[in-house]
Amino acid sequence: MASLLEKVSILISANLHWMVNQALEANSLAVVDEYIRRVEDNLEALEDAAATVGGEAKTLRRKQREFEAKTEELDRNIDLFLSEGKDDLAMAAQSRYNTMKELADTYREQADAQEAEFQKLLDAKLRLEAKLTEVKQERIQLQAMLELAKSKEATHDAVQAVGDVSTEAAGMDDIKESIQRRLDKATAQSEIDAHTLDRQMEEVLETNAIESQLAARRARLGLAAGAEG
């Protein structure tokens, strides 16, 4: 179980910026797709582990309660035997009570440990799901960027090919290249501006959504706005 949580921790702490750079440099989404595959595999393993541990925790808790019920019954019997002067029965019941009490305590400790492990698995699952969502969103943007880059490269190659055929006017290639560079620079600047604006809008919308969610929770919990603890 510990090894699974360690793997998940590594995936959660993965450097998304590094993956994006690798994808852009390689002009391929392979590194991102491989990461997504690993995350999905580990999510499945987390779900299986959580189901197993959660089931074990429920079994242990049920056993604990069963033995606690037996100790309560024995406790009453001991008092009854003593009040009736049946010391031998009281002694036997006390011995059995001690055993049942020890078993109940053992099951309680084991159930507590399994429930804590179960919660760790659930927390890891939620964090890994959030990371997966983030990476998938980034992949969509990366794919669009790579497709746009390929499109512009194809356009540039086509323009260059036309320029190579038109050799009658001296210096035309240089003029076209200069114009093309200016167009490329202007296009790149427009993309940067648009991307920055889009990102700013996304951040504002995301902040508003989170604030609305928190406000709804505060209202449900009967908390004043901005209250903590």
Tab-separated table of C-alpha atoms in Angstrom, residues 182-196:
chain	number	residue	atom	x	y	z
A	182	ARG	CA	7.019	40.700	-40.216
A	183	LEU	CA	3.786	38.729	-40.640
A	184	ASP	CA	5.099	35.902	-38.476
A	185	LYS	CA	6.133	38.313	-35.743
A	186	ALA	CA	2.779	40.120	-35.841
A	187	THR	CA	0.902	36.817	-35.763
A	188	ALA	CA	2.982	35.555	-32.850
A	189	GLN	CA	2.386	38.763	-30.911
A	190	SER	CA	-1.356	38.497	-31.539
A	191	GLU	CA	-1.329	34.923	-30.271
A	192	ILE	CA	0.566	35.935	-27.141
A	193	ASP	CA	-1.857	38.774	-26.456
A	194	ALA	CA	-4.862	36.537	-27.046
A	195	HIS	CA	-3.449	33.755	-24.874
A	196	THR	CA	-2.714	36.203	-22.046
